[in-house]
mmCIF file of C-alpha atoms in Angstrom:
data_model
loop_
_atom_site.group_PDB
_atom_site.id
_atom_site.type_symbol
_atom_site.label_atom_id
_atom_site.label_comp_id
_atom_site.label_asym_id
_atom_site.label_seq_id
_atom_site.Cartn_x
_atom_site.Cartn_y
_atom_site.Cartn_z
ATOM 1 C CA MET A 17 -9.864 -26.039 1.060
ATOM 2 C CA GLN A 18 -6.107 -26.101 1.559
ATOM 3 C CA GLU A 19 -4.688 -25.268 4.966
ATOM 4 C CA LEU A 20 -1.637 -22.995 5.114
ATOM 5 C CA GLN A 21 0.519 -22.047 8.059
ATOM 6 C CA ALA A 22 0.103 -18.484 9.289
ATOM 7 C CA ASP A 23 3.799 -18.304 10.153
ATOM 8 C CA GLY A 24 5.823 -17.957 6.985
ATOM 9 C CA LEU A 25 2.739 -17.509 4.789
ATOM 10 C CA ASP A 26 3.882 -16.955 1.180
ATOM 11 C CA LEU A 27 1.415 -15.155 -1.060
ATOM 12 C CA LYS A 28 3.396 -15.561 -4.299
ATOM 13 C CA GLY A 29 1.602 -18.740 -5.240
ATOM 14 C CA ILE A 30 -1.797 -17.157 -4.625
ATOM 15 C CA VAL A 31 -1.593 -13.563 -5.836
ATOM 16 C CA ARG A 32 -0.849 -12.691 -9.461
ATOM 17 C CA ALA A 33 0.583 -9.450 -10.796
ATOM 18 C CA GLY A 34 -2.249 -7.023 -11.517
ATOM 19 C CA ASP A 35 -4.734 -8.716 -9.188
ATOM 20 C CA THR A 36 -7.213 -6.660 -7.191
ATOM 21 C CA ILE A 37 -7.522 -7.754 -3.575
ATOM 22 C CA LEU A 38 -10.555 -6.956 -1.457
ATOM 23 C CA TRP A 39 -10.860 -7.739 2.248
ATOM 24 C CA GLY A 40 -13.267 -7.330 5.116
ATOM 25 C CA GLN A 41 -13.266 -3.700 6.186
ATOM 26 C CA ALA A 42 -13.454 -1.948 9.557
ATOM 27 C CA CYS A 43 -13.051 -4.317 12.527
ATOM 28 C CA GLY A 44 -13.414 -7.328 10.230
ATOM 29 C CA GLU A 45 -9.935 -6.895 8.765
ATOM 30 C CA PRO A 46 -8.033 -10.227 8.542
ATOM 31 C CA GLN A 47 -4.844 -8.724 9.938
ATOM 32 C CA THR A 48 -2.508 -11.674 9.460
ATOM 33 C CA LEU A 49 -3.345 -11.726 5.754
ATOM 34 C CA THR A 50 -3.164 -7.970 5.267
ATOM 35 C CA GLU A 51 0.107 -7.733 7.164
ATOM 36 C CA ALA A 52 1.567 -10.476 4.986
ATOM 37 C CA LEU A 53 0.480 -8.581 1.884
ATOM 38 C CA MET A 54 2.143 -5.401 3.083
ATOM 39 C CA ALA A 55 5.377 -7.236 3.947
ATOM 40 C CA GLN A 56 5.510 -9.117 0.628
ATOM 41 C CA ARG A 57 4.220 -6.377 -1.662
ATOM 42 C CA ALA A 58 7.517 -5.789 -3.468
ATOM 43 C CA GLY A 59 7.651 -9.343 -4.783
ATOM 44 C CA LEU A 60 4.098 -9.584 -6.100
ATOM 45 C CA GLY A 61 4.554 -7.656 -9.330
ATOM 46 C CA GLY A 62 2.103 -4.833 -8.661
ATOM 47 C CA VAL A 63 -1.222 -5.374 -6.932
ATOM 48 C CA ASN A 64 -4.407 -3.318 -6.553
ATOM 49 C CA VAL A 65 -6.195 -3.061 -3.204
ATOM 50 C CA PHE A 66 -9.803 -1.970 -2.733
ATOM 51 C CA LEU A 67 -10.552 -0.481 0.679
ATOM 52 C CA GLY A 68 -13.633 0.248 2.735
ATOM 53 C CA SER A 69 -13.103 1.815 6.153
ATOM 54 C CA GLY A 70 -10.141 0.881 8.331
ATOM 55 C CA PHE A 71 -9.293 1.113 12.019
ATOM 56 C CA SER A 72 -6.013 -0.795 12.208
ATOM 57 C CA SER A 73 -2.459 0.432 11.755
ATOM 58 C CA THR A 74 -1.769 -1.995 8.888
ATOM 59 C CA LEU A 75 -1.665 0.392 5.947
ATOM 60 C CA LYS A 76 0.878 3.161 5.515
ATOM 61 C CA PRO A 77 1.271 5.689 2.687
ATOM 62 C CA GLU A 78 4.720 4.374 1.795
ATOM 63 C CA TYR A 79 3.195 1.025 0.854
ATOM 64 C CA ALA A 80 1.922 2.691 -2.307
ATOM 65 C CA ASP A 81 5.378 1.976 -3.750
ATOM 66 C CA HIS A 82 4.108 -1.420 -4.929
ATOM 67 C CA LEU A 83 0.379 -1.268 -4.189
ATOM 68 C CA ARG A 84 -2.362 0.845 -5.770
ATOM 69 C CA PHE A 85 -5.011 1.850 -3.251
ATOM 70 C CA VAL A 86 -8.594 2.536 -4.326
ATOM 71 C CA GLY A 87 -11.317 3.033 -1.737
ATOM 72 C CA ILE A 88 -14.524 4.656 -0.645
ATOM 73 C CA GLY A 89 -12.948 7.468 1.366
ATOM 74 C CA ALA A 90 -11.042 8.602 4.408
ATOM 75 C CA ALA A 91 -12.884 6.611 7.057
ATOM 76 C CA GLY A 92 -10.789 5.800 10.116
ATOM 77 C CA THR A 93 -7.078 5.261 9.682
ATOM 78 C CA HIS A 94 -7.377 5.433 5.913
ATOM 79 C CA ARG A 95 -7.407 9.210 6.249
ATOM 80 C CA ARG A 96 -3.619 9.119 6.296
ATOM 81 C CA LEU A 97 -3.728 7.542 2.830
ATOM 82 C CA THR A 98 -5.969 10.271 1.426
ATOM 83 C CA LYS A 99 -3.870 12.943 3.150
ATOM 84 C CA ALA A 100 -0.771 11.562 1.431
ATOM 85 C CA GLY A 101 -2.603 11.442 -1.896
ATOM 86 C CA VAL A 102 -2.150 7.682 -2.382
ATOM 87 C CA LEU A 103 -5.789 6.581 -2.082
ATOM 88 C CA ASP A 104 -7.855 7.020 -5.231
ATOM 89 C CA VAL A 105 -11.340 7.755 -3.894
ATOM 90 C CA LEU A 106 -14.438 6.168 -5.389
ATOM 91 C CA PRO A 107 -17.437 8.384 -4.525
ATOM 92 C CA CYS A 108 -20.101 5.741 -4.144
ATOM 93 C CA HIS A 109 -23.300 5.188 -2.201
ATOM 94 C CA VAL A 110 -22.739 2.192 0.068
ATOM 95 C CA SER A 111 -25.930 0.598 -1.220
ATOM 96 C CA LYS A 112 -24.306 0.278 -4.666
ATOM 97 C CA MET A 113 -21.162 -1.518 -3.567
ATOM 98 C CA GLU A 114 -22.452 -5.061 -3.249
ATOM 99 C CA GLY A 115 -23.861 -4.868 -6.781
ATOM 100 C CA TYR A 116 -20.657 -3.289 -8.088
ATOM 101 C CA VAL A 117 -18.624 -6.193 -6.697
ATOM 102 C CA THR A 118 -21.101 -8.770 -8.025
ATOM 103 C CA ASP A 119 -21.029 -7.243 -11.503
ATOM 104 C CA GLY A 120 -17.264 -6.755 -11.565
ATOM 105 C CA VAL A 121 -17.531 -2.956 -11.659
ATOM 106 C CA ILE A 122 -15.342 -3.107 -8.562
ATOM 107 C CA PRO A 123 -12.875 -5.875 -9.504
ATOM 108 C CA CYS A 124 -12.142 -8.669 -7.048
ATOM 109 C CA ASP A 125 -9.615 -11.344 -7.976
ATOM 110 C CA ILE A 126 -8.642 -12.234 -4.402
ATOM 111 C CA ALA A 127 -10.873 -12.051 -1.327
ATOM 112 C CA PHE A 128 -9.309 -12.025 2.138
ATOM 113 C CA VAL A 129 -11.880 -12.797 4.831
ATOM 114 C CA GLN A 130 -11.753 -13.137 8.594
ATOM 115 C CA VAL A 131 -14.210 -15.654 10.003
ATOM 116 C CA ALA A 132 -15.070 -17.358 13.267
ATOM 117 C CA PRO A 133 -14.230 -21.029 13.836
ATOM 118 C CA ALA A 134 -16.754 -23.338 12.215
ATOM 119 C CA ASP A 135 -19.840 -24.134 14.258
ATOM 120 C CA GLU A 136 -21.450 -27.537 14.723
ATOM 121 C CA ASN A 137 -22.994 -27.238 11.232
ATOM 122 C CA GLY A 138 -19.698 -26.471 9.531
ATOM 123 C CA HIS A 139 -20.673 -22.816 9.043
ATOM 124 C CA TYR A 140 -18.080 -20.058 9.310
ATOM 125 C CA SER A 141 -19.647 -16.870 10.648
ATOM 126 C CA LEU A 142 -18.397 -13.713 8.970
ATOM 127 C CA GLY A 143 -18.162 -12.375 12.498
ATOM 128 C CA LEU A 144 -17.607 -8.642 12.401
ATOM 129 C CA ILE A 145 -18.364 -7.631 8.807
ATOM 130 C CA SER A 146 -20.850 -8.888 6.228
ATOM 131 C CA ASP A 147 -21.528 -5.862 4.024
ATOM 132 C CA TYR A 148 -20.120 -6.703 0.573
ATOM 133 C CA ILE A 149 -17.667 -9.441 1.612
ATOM 134 C CA ARG A 150 -20.036 -12.294 0.668
ATOM 135 C CA ALA A 151 -20.324 -10.826 -2.837
ATOM 136 C CA ALA A 152 -16.520 -10.655 -2.974
ATOM 137 C CA VAL A 153 -16.278 -14.335 -2.027
ATOM 138 C CA ARG A 154 -18.614 -15.265 -4.869
ATOM 139 C CA ARG A 155 -16.735 -13.097 -7.368
ATOM 140 C CA ALA A 156 -13.122 -13.862 -6.434
ATOM 141 C CA ARG A 157 -10.861 -16.298 -8.244
ATOM 142 C CA VAL A 158 -9.277 -17.180 -4.910
ATOM 143 C CA VAL A 159 -10.685 -16.890 -1.371
ATOM 144 C CA VAL A 160 -8.272 -16.921 1.555
ATOM 145 C CA ALA A 161 -9.879 -17.201 5.002
ATOM 146 C CA GLU A 162 -8.267 -16.306 8.305
ATOM 147 C CA VAL A 163 -10.066 -18.377 10.935
ATOM 148 C CA ASN A 164 -9.456 -16.386 14.087
ATOM 149 C CA ALA A 165 -10.339 -18.113 17.343
ATOM 150 C CA ARG A 166 -11.404 -14.777 18.846
ATOM 151 C CA VAL A 167 -14.009 -13.886 16.224
ATOM 152 C CA PRO A 168 -17.539 -14.239 17.631
ATOM 153 C CA GLN A 169 -19.946 -16.625 15.974
ATOM 154 C CA VAL A 170 -22.498 -13.987 15.116
ATOM 155 C CA PRO A 171 -25.581 -15.314 13.301
ATOM 156 C CA CYS A 172 -25.295 -14.488 9.590
ATOM 157 C CA ALA A 173 -27.828 -14.442 6.808
ATOM 158 C CA GLU A 174 -25.322 -16.349 4.660
ATOM 159 C CA PRO A 175 -22.281 -17.771 6.458
ATOM 160 C CA LEU A 176 -19.368 -19.346 4.607
ATOM 161 C CA THR A 177 -18.759 -23.069 4.275
ATOM 162 C CA ALA A 178 -15.623 -25.005 3.385
ATOM 163 C CA ALA A 179 -16.777 -25.016 -0.244
ATOM 164 C CA ASP A 180 -16.416 -21.215 -0.371
ATOM 165 C CA ILE A 181 -12.800 -21.217 0.770
ATOM 166 C CA ASP A 182 -9.683 -22.076 -1.258
ATOM 167 C CA TYR A 183 -7.024 -21.481 1.397
ATOM 168 C CA VAL A 184 -7.320 -21.215 5.167
ATOM 169 C CA ILE A 185 -5.004 -20.144 7.951
ATOM 170 C CA HIS A 186 -5.744 -20.442 11.662
ATOM 171 C CA THR A 187 -4.903 -17.633 14.087
ATOM 172 C CA ASP A 188 -5.645 -16.555 17.623
ATOM 173 C CA ARG A 189 -5.026 -12.844 17.827
ATOM 174 C CA ALA A 190 -6.642 -9.692 19.143
ATOM 175 C CA LEU A 191 -9.366 -8.251 16.956
ATOM 176 C CA VAL A 192 -9.475 -4.680 15.741
ATOM 177 C CA GLU A 193 -11.500 -2.699 18.269
ATOM 178 C CA LEU A 194 -12.908 0.817 18.265
ATOM 179 C CA ALA A 195 -13.762 2.182 21.689
ATOM 180 C CA PRO A 196 -16.831 4.420 21.998
ATOM 181 C CA ALA A 197 -16.018 8.079 21.420
ATOM 182 C CA ALA A 198 -15.767 10.266 24.514
ATOM 183 C CA ILE A 199 -18.932 12.340 24.967
ATOM 184 C CA THR A 200 -18.576 16.065 25.695
ATOM 185 C CA ASP A 201 -21.121 18.625 26.885
ATOM 186 C CA LEU A 202 -21.362 19.862 23.305
ATOM 187 C CA ASP A 203 -22.255 16.351 22.111
ATOM 188 C CA ARG A 204 -24.883 16.092 24.842
ATOM 189 C CA ALA A 205 -26.405 19.393 23.755
ATOM 190 C CA ILE A 206 -26.693 18.189 20.152
ATOM 191 C CA ALA A 207 -28.118 14.868 21.322
ATOM 192 C CA GLY A 208 -30.710 16.657 23.431
ATOM 193 C CA PHE A 209 -32.202 18.332 20.370
ATOM 194 C CA ALA A 210 -31.965 15.150 18.288
ATOM 195 C CA GLN A 211 -33.759 13.116 20.934
ATOM 196 C CA GLY A 212 -36.951 15.072 20.338
ATOM 197 C CA TYR A 213 -37.256 13.449 16.907
ATOM 198 C CA ILE A 214 -37.027 9.877 18.193
ATOM 199 C CA PRO A 215 -40.415 8.468 19.258
ATOM 200 C CA GLU A 216 -41.176 5.291 21.150
ATOM 201 C CA ARG A 217 -41.092 2.171 18.947
ATOM 202 C CA ALA A 218 -38.766 3.856 16.474
ATOM 203 C CA THR A 219 -36.277 1.848 14.406
ATOM 204 C CA LEU A 220 -32.821 3.400 14.556
ATOM 205 C CA GLN A 221 -29.891 3.776 12.222
ATOM 206 C CA VAL A 222 -26.867 5.509 13.722
ATOM 207 C CA GLY A 223 -23.302 6.050 12.608
ATOM 208 C CA ILE A 224 -19.977 6.324 14.409
ATOM 209 C CA GLY A 225 -18.960 9.179 16.680
ATOM 210 C CA ALA A 226 -19.562 11.050 19.888
ATOM 211 C CA VAL A 227 -22.923 12.540 18.891
ATOM 212 C CA PRO A 228 -24.474 9.140 18.035
ATOM 213 C CA GLU A 229 -23.061 7.818 21.324
ATOM 214 C CA ALA A 230 -24.663 10.708 23.195
ATOM 215 C CA VAL A 231 -27.988 10.119 21.443
ATOM 216 C CA MET A 232 -27.927 6.421 22.291
ATOM 217 C CA ALA A 233 -27.125 7.232 25.924
ATOM 218 C CA ASN A 234 -30.223 9.467 26.028
ATOM 219 C CA LEU A 235 -32.501 6.639 24.932
ATOM 220 C CA ARG A 236 -32.178 4.378 27.944
ATOM 221 C CA ASN A 237 -35.670 5.333 29.134
ATOM 222 C CA HIS A 238 -37.296 4.748 25.743
ATOM 223 C CA ARG A 239 -39.147 1.510 25.195
ATOM 224 C CA ASP A 240 -39.608 -0.932 22.330
ATOM 225 C CA LEU A 241 -36.987 0.624 20.089
ATOM 226 C CA SER A 242 -35.509 -1.382 17.223
ATOM 227 C CA ILE A 243 -32.207 -1.212 15.362
ATOM 228 C CA HIS A 244 -31.630 -1.787 11.645
ATOM 229 C CA SER A 245 -28.301 -0.173 10.891
ATOM 230 C CA GLY A 246 -25.219 -0.524 8.743
ATOM 231 C CA MET A 247 -23.156 -0.781 11.916
ATOM 232 C CA LEU A 248 -23.509 -1.464 15.614
ATOM 233 C CA GLY A 249 -21.381 -0.092 18.426
ATOM 234 C CA ASP A 250 -21.183 -1.005 22.094
ATOM 235 C CA SER A 251 -24.126 1.276 22.865
ATOM 236 C CA ALA A 252 -26.480 -1.049 20.984
ATOM 237 C CA ALA A 253 -25.731 -3.790 23.493
ATOM 238 C CA ASP A 254 -26.309 -1.319 26.334
ATOM 239 C CA LEU A 255 -29.784 -0.434 25.024
ATOM 240 C CA VAL A 256 -30.785 -4.075 24.641
ATOM 241 C CA GLU A 257 -29.657 -4.943 28.141
ATOM 242 C CA CYS A 258 -31.470 -2.010 29.761
ATOM 243 C CA GLY A 259 -34.687 -2.925 27.928
ATOM 244 C CA ALA A 260 -34.899 0.097 25.635
ATOM 245 C CA VAL A 261 -34.314 -1.951 22.468
ATOM 246 C CA THR A 262 -36.555 -4.968 22.006
ATOM 247 C CA ASN A 263 -36.907 -5.056 18.197
ATOM 248 C CA ALA A 264 -40.488 -6.135 18.860
ATOM 249 C CA TYR A 265 -42.326 -3.783 16.513
ATOM 250 C CA LYS A 266 -40.264 -3.988 13.331
ATOM 251 C CA GLU A 267 -42.205 -4.761 10.181
ATOM 252 C CA ILE A 268 -39.059 -6.487 8.877
ATOM 253 C CA ASP A 269 -36.979 -8.943 10.937
ATOM 254 C CA PRO A 270 -39.066 -8.636 14.116
ATOM 255 C CA GLY A 271 -37.166 -9.559 17.253
ATOM 256 C CA VAL A 272 -33.804 -9.245 15.510
ATOM 257 C CA MET A 273 -31.250 -6.433 15.522
ATOM 258 C CA VAL A 274 -29.943 -6.215 11.947
ATOM 259 C CA THR A 275 -26.527 -4.919 10.953
ATOM 260 C CA GLY A 276 -23.694 -5.344 8.484
ATOM 261 C CA ALA A 277 -20.779 -4.425 10.743
ATOM 262 C CA LEU A 278 -19.779 -4.660 14.379
ATOM 263 C CA ILE A 279 -17.582 -1.658 15.154
ATOM 264 C CA GLY A 280 -16.843 -1.673 18.840
ATOM 265 C CA THR A 281 -14.973 -3.489 21.558
ATOM 266 C CA ARG A 282 -14.848 -6.974 23.033
ATOM 267 C CA ARG A 283 -17.940 -6.058 25.033
ATOM 268 C CA LEU A 284 -19.980 -5.833 21.802
ATOM 269 C CA TYR A 285 -18.368 -8.900 20.265
ATOM 270 C CA ASP A 286 -19.153 -11.050 23.295
ATOM 271 C CA PHE A 287 -22.728 -9.732 23.382
ATOM 272 C CA CYS A 288 -23.281 -10.761 19.757
ATOM 273 C CA HIS A 289 -21.661 -14.211 20.026
ATOM 274 C CA ARG A 290 -24.350 -16.781 19.207
ATOM 275 C CA ASN A 291 -26.992 -14.182 20.032
ATOM 276 C CA LYS A 292 -30.165 -15.052 18.134
ATOM 277 C CA GLY A 293 -31.341 -11.479 18.607
ATOM 278 C CA VAL A 294 -28.591 -10.224 16.277
ATOM 279 C CA ARG A 295 -28.103 -11.030 12.611
ATOM 280 C CA MET A 296 -25.456 -9.946 10.115
ATOM 281 C CA HIS A 297 -26.699 -9.115 6.615
ATOM 282 C CA PRO A 298 -25.196 -7.838 3.367
ATOM 283 C CA LEU A 299 -25.727 -4.313 2.047
ATOM 284 C CA SER A 300 -28.697 -5.422 -0.043
ATOM 285 C CA HIS A 301 -30.530 -5.836 3.272
ATOM 286 C CA THR A 302 -28.983 -3.173 5.502
ATOM 287 C CA HIS A 303 -29.010 -0.303 2.967
ATOM 288 C CA ASN A 304 -31.883 -1.183 0.644
ATOM 289 C CA ILE A 305 -34.033 1.950 0.461
ATOM 290 C CA ALA A 306 -37.182 0.153 -0.693
ATOM 291 C CA MET A 307 -36.882 -2.317 2.176
ATOM 292 C CA LEU A 308 -35.977 0.229 4.831
ATOM 293 C CA SER A 309 -38.845 2.529 3.912
ATOM 294 C CA ARG A 310 -41.244 -0.270 4.926
ATOM 295 C CA LEU A 311 -40.082 0.209 8.508
ATOM 296 C CA SER A 312 -42.370 2.695 10.219
ATOM 297 C CA ARG A 313 -40.754 5.408 12.360
ATOM 298 C CA PHE A 314 -37.376 4.747 10.794
ATOM 299 C CA ILE A 315 -34.972 7.303 12.276
ATOM 300 C CA SER A 316 -31.643 7.982 10.608
ATOM 301 C CA LEU A 317 -28.823 9.875 12.357
ATOM 302 C CA ASN A 318 -25.687 10.814 10.444
ATOM 303 C CA SER A 319 -23.001 13.490 10.533
ATOM 304 C CA ALA A 320 -21.399 15.971 8.158
ATOM 305 C CA ILE A 321 -18.385 18.188 7.666
ATOM 306 C CA GLU A 322 -20.545 21.192 6.804
ATOM 307 C CA VAL A 323 -24.081 22.112 5.749
ATOM 308 C CA ASP A 324 -25.032 25.178 3.721
ATOM 309 C CA LEU A 325 -27.946 27.496 4.383
ATOM 310 C CA THR A 326 -30.170 25.705 1.864
ATOM 311 C CA GLY A 327 -29.625 22.257 3.411
ATOM 312 C CA GLN A 328 -26.924 20.870 1.139
ATOM 313 C CA VAL A 329 -24.703 18.469 3.074
ATOM 314 C CA ASN A 330 -20.984 17.850 2.554
ATOM 315 C CA ALA A 331 -19.726 14.709 4.301
ATOM 316 C CA GLU A 332 -16.695 14.079 2.112
ATOM 317 C CA SER A 333 -13.991 16.706 1.712
ATOM 318 C CA ILE A 334 -13.119 20.310 2.380
ATOM 319 C CA ASN A 335 -10.832 22.525 0.297
ATOM 320 C CA GLY A 336 -9.632 19.505 -1.642
ATOM 321 C CA GLN A 337 -8.735 17.410 1.420
ATOM 322 C CA TYR A 338 -10.721 14.200 1.649
ATOM 323 C CA LEU A 339 -11.887 13.683 5.227
ATOM 324 C CA GLY A 340 -14.930 11.424 5.015
ATOM 325 C CA ALA A 341 -16.960 9.440 2.509
ATOM 326 C CA VAL A 342 -20.286 9.346 0.723
ATOM 327 C CA GLY A 343 -21.020 6.256 2.786
ATOM 328 C CA GLY A 344 -24.590 5.245 3.408
ATOM 329 C CA GLN A 345 -25.817 8.718 4.287
ATOM 330 C CA VAL A 346 -28.023 9.254 1.242
ATOM 331 C CA ASP A 347 -29.377 5.713 1.396
ATOM 332 C CA TYR A 348 -30.557 6.267 4.950
ATOM 333 C CA VAL A 349 -31.728 9.841 4.430
ATOM 334 C CA ARG A 350 -34.011 8.749 1.609
ATOM 335 C CA ALA A 351 -35.221 5.651 3.429
ATOM 336 C CA ALA A 352 -36.070 7.608 6.575
ATOM 337 C CA THR A 353 -37.954 10.341 4.747
ATOM 338 C CA ALA A 354 -39.928 7.681 2.846
ATOM 339 C CA SER A 355 -40.822 5.843 6.061
ATOM 340 C CA VAL A 356 -44.204 6.472 7.691
ATOM 341 C CA GLY A 357 -43.317 8.549 10.752
ATOM 342 C CA GLY A 358 -39.612 8.428 9.827
ATOM 343 C CA ARG A 359 -37.138 11.294 10.148
ATOM 344 C CA SER A 360 -33.632 11.870 8.898
ATOM 345 C CA MET A 361 -31.199 13.910 10.991
ATOM 346 C CA ILE A 362 -27.801 15.313 10.074
ATOM 347 C CA ALA A 363 -26.099 16.261 13.332
ATOM 348 C CA LEU A 364 -22.886 18.273 13.673
ATOM 349 C CA PRO A 365 -21.223 20.864 15.917
ATOM 350 C CA SER A 366 -21.841 24.412 14.716
ATOM 351 C CA THR A 367 -18.123 25.221 14.464
ATOM 352 C CA ALA A 368 -14.681 23.690 13.966
ATOM 353 C CA GLN A 369 -11.167 24.752 14.978
ATOM 354 C CA ASN A 370 -12.217 25.928 18.438
ATOM 355 C CA GLY A 371 -15.022 28.074 17.110
ATOM 356 C CA ALA A 372 -12.995 29.848 14.450
ATOM 357 C CA VAL A 373 -14.705 28.177 11.486
ATOM 358 C CA SER A 374 -18.446 27.839 11.012
ATOM 359 C CA ARG A 375 -19.743 24.474 9.858
ATOM 360 C CA ILE A 376 -23.010 26.123 8.873
ATOM 361 C CA VAL A 377 -21.936 27.910 5.702
ATOM 362 C CA MET A 378 -23.244 30.010 2.846
ATOM 363 C CA SER A 379 -21.441 27.863 0.272
ATOM 364 C CA LEU A 380 -19.927 24.416 0.682
ATOM 365 C CA SER A 381 -16.154 23.985 0.488
ATOM 366 C CA GLY A 382 -16.519 20.509 -0.963
ATOM 367 C CA PRO A 383 -18.966 18.278 -2.831
ATOM 368 C CA VAL A 384 -22.674 17.885 -2.189
ATOM 369 C CA THR A 385 -23.125 14.494 -0.556
ATOM 370 C CA THR A 386 -26.820 14.885 0.293
ATOM 371 C CA ALA A 387 -28.864 17.227 -1.864
ATOM 372 C CA ARG A 388 -30.997 19.957 -0.342
ATOM 373 C CA SER A 389 -34.018 18.292 -1.956
ATOM 374 C CA ASP A 390 -33.423 15.357 0.423
ATOM 375 C CA ALA A 391 -32.782 17.472 3.528
ATOM 376 C CA ASP A 392 -34.971 16.864 6.569
ATOM 377 C CA VAL A 393 -33.589 17.928 9.975
ATOM 378 C CA ILE A 394 -30.209 19.538 10.644
ATOM 379 C CA VAL A 395 -29.113 19.569 14.292
ATOM 380 C CA THR A 396 -26.383 21.491 16.126
ATOM 381 C CA GLU A 397 -25.861 22.374 19.780
ATOM 382 C CA TYR A 398 -28.061 25.443 19.180
ATOM 383 C CA GLY A 399 -31.156 23.634 18.003
ATOM 384 C CA ALA A 400 -32.776 21.712 15.172
ATOM 385 C CA ALA A 401 -33.671 23.171 11.783
ATOM 386 C CA ASP A 402 -36.640 21.303 10.343
ATOM 387 C CA LEU A 403 -36.333 21.975 6.596
ATOM 388 C CA ARG A 404 -39.259 19.933 5.356
ATOM 389 C CA GLY A 405 -41.514 21.941 3.085
ATOM 390 C CA LYS A 406 -39.569 25.173 3.635
ATOM 391 C CA PRO A 407 -38.677 27.449 0.707
ATOM 392 C CA LEU A 408 -35.125 28.747 0.460
ATOM 393 C CA SER A 409 -35.737 31.977 2.349
ATOM 394 C CA GLN A 410 -37.183 30.142 5.355
ATOM 395 C CA ARG A 411 -34.465 27.502 5.211
ATOM 396 C CA MET A 412 -31.776 30.142 5.451
ATOM 397 C CA LYS A 413 -33.377 31.673 8.524
ATOM 398 C CA ALA A 414 -33.755 28.262 10.167
ATOM 399 C CA MET A 415 -30.135 27.339 9.434
ATOM 400 C CA ILE A 416 -28.738 30.658 10.662
ATOM 401 C CA ALA A 417 -30.668 30.149 13.905
ATOM 402 C CA ILE A 418 -28.710 26.942 14.646
ATOM 403 C CA ALA A 419 -25.326 28.398 13.694
ATOM 404 C CA HIS A 420 -22.916 29.606 16.374
ATOM 405 C CA PRO A 421 -24.043 33.056 17.636
ATOM 406 C CA ALA A 422 -20.670 34.551 16.686
ATOM 407 C CA GLN A 423 -21.150 33.406 13.092
ATOM 408 C CA ARG A 424 -24.754 34.427 12.548
ATOM 409 C CA GLU A 425 -24.174 38.038 11.488
ATOM 410 C CA ASN A 426 -21.721 37.003 8.778
ATOM 411 C CA LEU A 427 -24.135 34.366 7.538
ATOM 412 C CA GLU A 428 -27.007 36.861 7.474
ATOM 413 C CA ARG A 429 -24.902 39.271 5.421
ATOM 414 C CA ALA A 430 -23.907 36.542 2.996
ATOM 415 C CA ALA A 431 -27.502 35.399 2.638
ATOM 416 C CA HIS A 432 -28.660 38.972 2.058
ATOM 417 C CA ALA A 433 -25.990 39.545 -0.595
ATOM 418 C CA ALA A 434 -26.924 36.308 -2.335
ATOM 419 C CA ALA A 435 -30.591 37.317 -2.347
ATOM 420 C CA LYS A 436 -29.737 40.682 -3.947
ATOM 421 C CA GLU A 437 -27.712 38.971 -6.673
ATOM 422 C CA VAL A 438 -30.629 36.684 -7.508
ATOM 423 C CA ALA A 439 -32.998 39.662 -7.582
#
């Protein structure tokens, strides 16, 4: 392991023309390394970058002059890259990504990682992200680690050691943070209907956004909940501290809150620092359908751009504009519906653009992310449509009932016309 100085870091001796660089996504971005790459891009001879989600201001569309961006979608600040047409989107279930990196399907010549300072055992905690980054470290020709003094030493299933690292720089800089989304009355209304599907002793998976925040806020009076989720936000710490989450009744990892990403603020990071009740795992543990389905009462809550009357879910793009990602939605939908007592919810507001556009639609304006054959419960501020076991005619009625009242007549007409065409 060779130590380099963060100031004046020169990547020319590390990065080769044509290399693909992969780094920790979301709040785990090693910003000193990524900023150096952006600043030095013109002299590196053409480099490929593979991206997960992003919440920093590091990447800009104009950097595509010397970099080729490939990634999983428009999550966070990477939406500006898809909007500019410079991010080549890989539609991929999150559960596949670790294997793709391991097998070289997603190339990785250079891995940039952000880690916590070494502990008393010489272990470097991955800190804020552990999804497919460990696989990238194993696959990469060169591993460059940014040891940031502010990264929490979160317990990891497989931390790094000095033997994993080729080059190291030491920094002490603010971490990427994502504050909890502001909760509106509309979000609370959606959460109120979703709450009815979350029993005591449930194991939760929730995504990012105001609706998940509202749902978590509603669960403070629940008891013996558990969390096994691809990501944790600040609200997870709140539920542990108020006694709602104990992780006591999980069939897998009892007593431990499992995640692959910390996406929150310093409050969450400090809560997870050396906390034996939290453990970071790779995707093969956080998104493994066979494993997750062994958890009883596994409840999955995810969002969508739009849902059609038959239960098809679009979480990716609309009218050719990429706004989201495949993500882990299907992994969790299938795991929850295979779990004994489990339920899968897709929650979304009934309209967009101040009520002008219905998000409950006759036909999707983009791809099918989750098939109607996997649909379980769809929730809006007007109720919950339980689609299990319902034929198409009953599904359409249930979906129209949770659409915005001003949109229901148009949807009924469209459904009627579609039925006549089939007949």
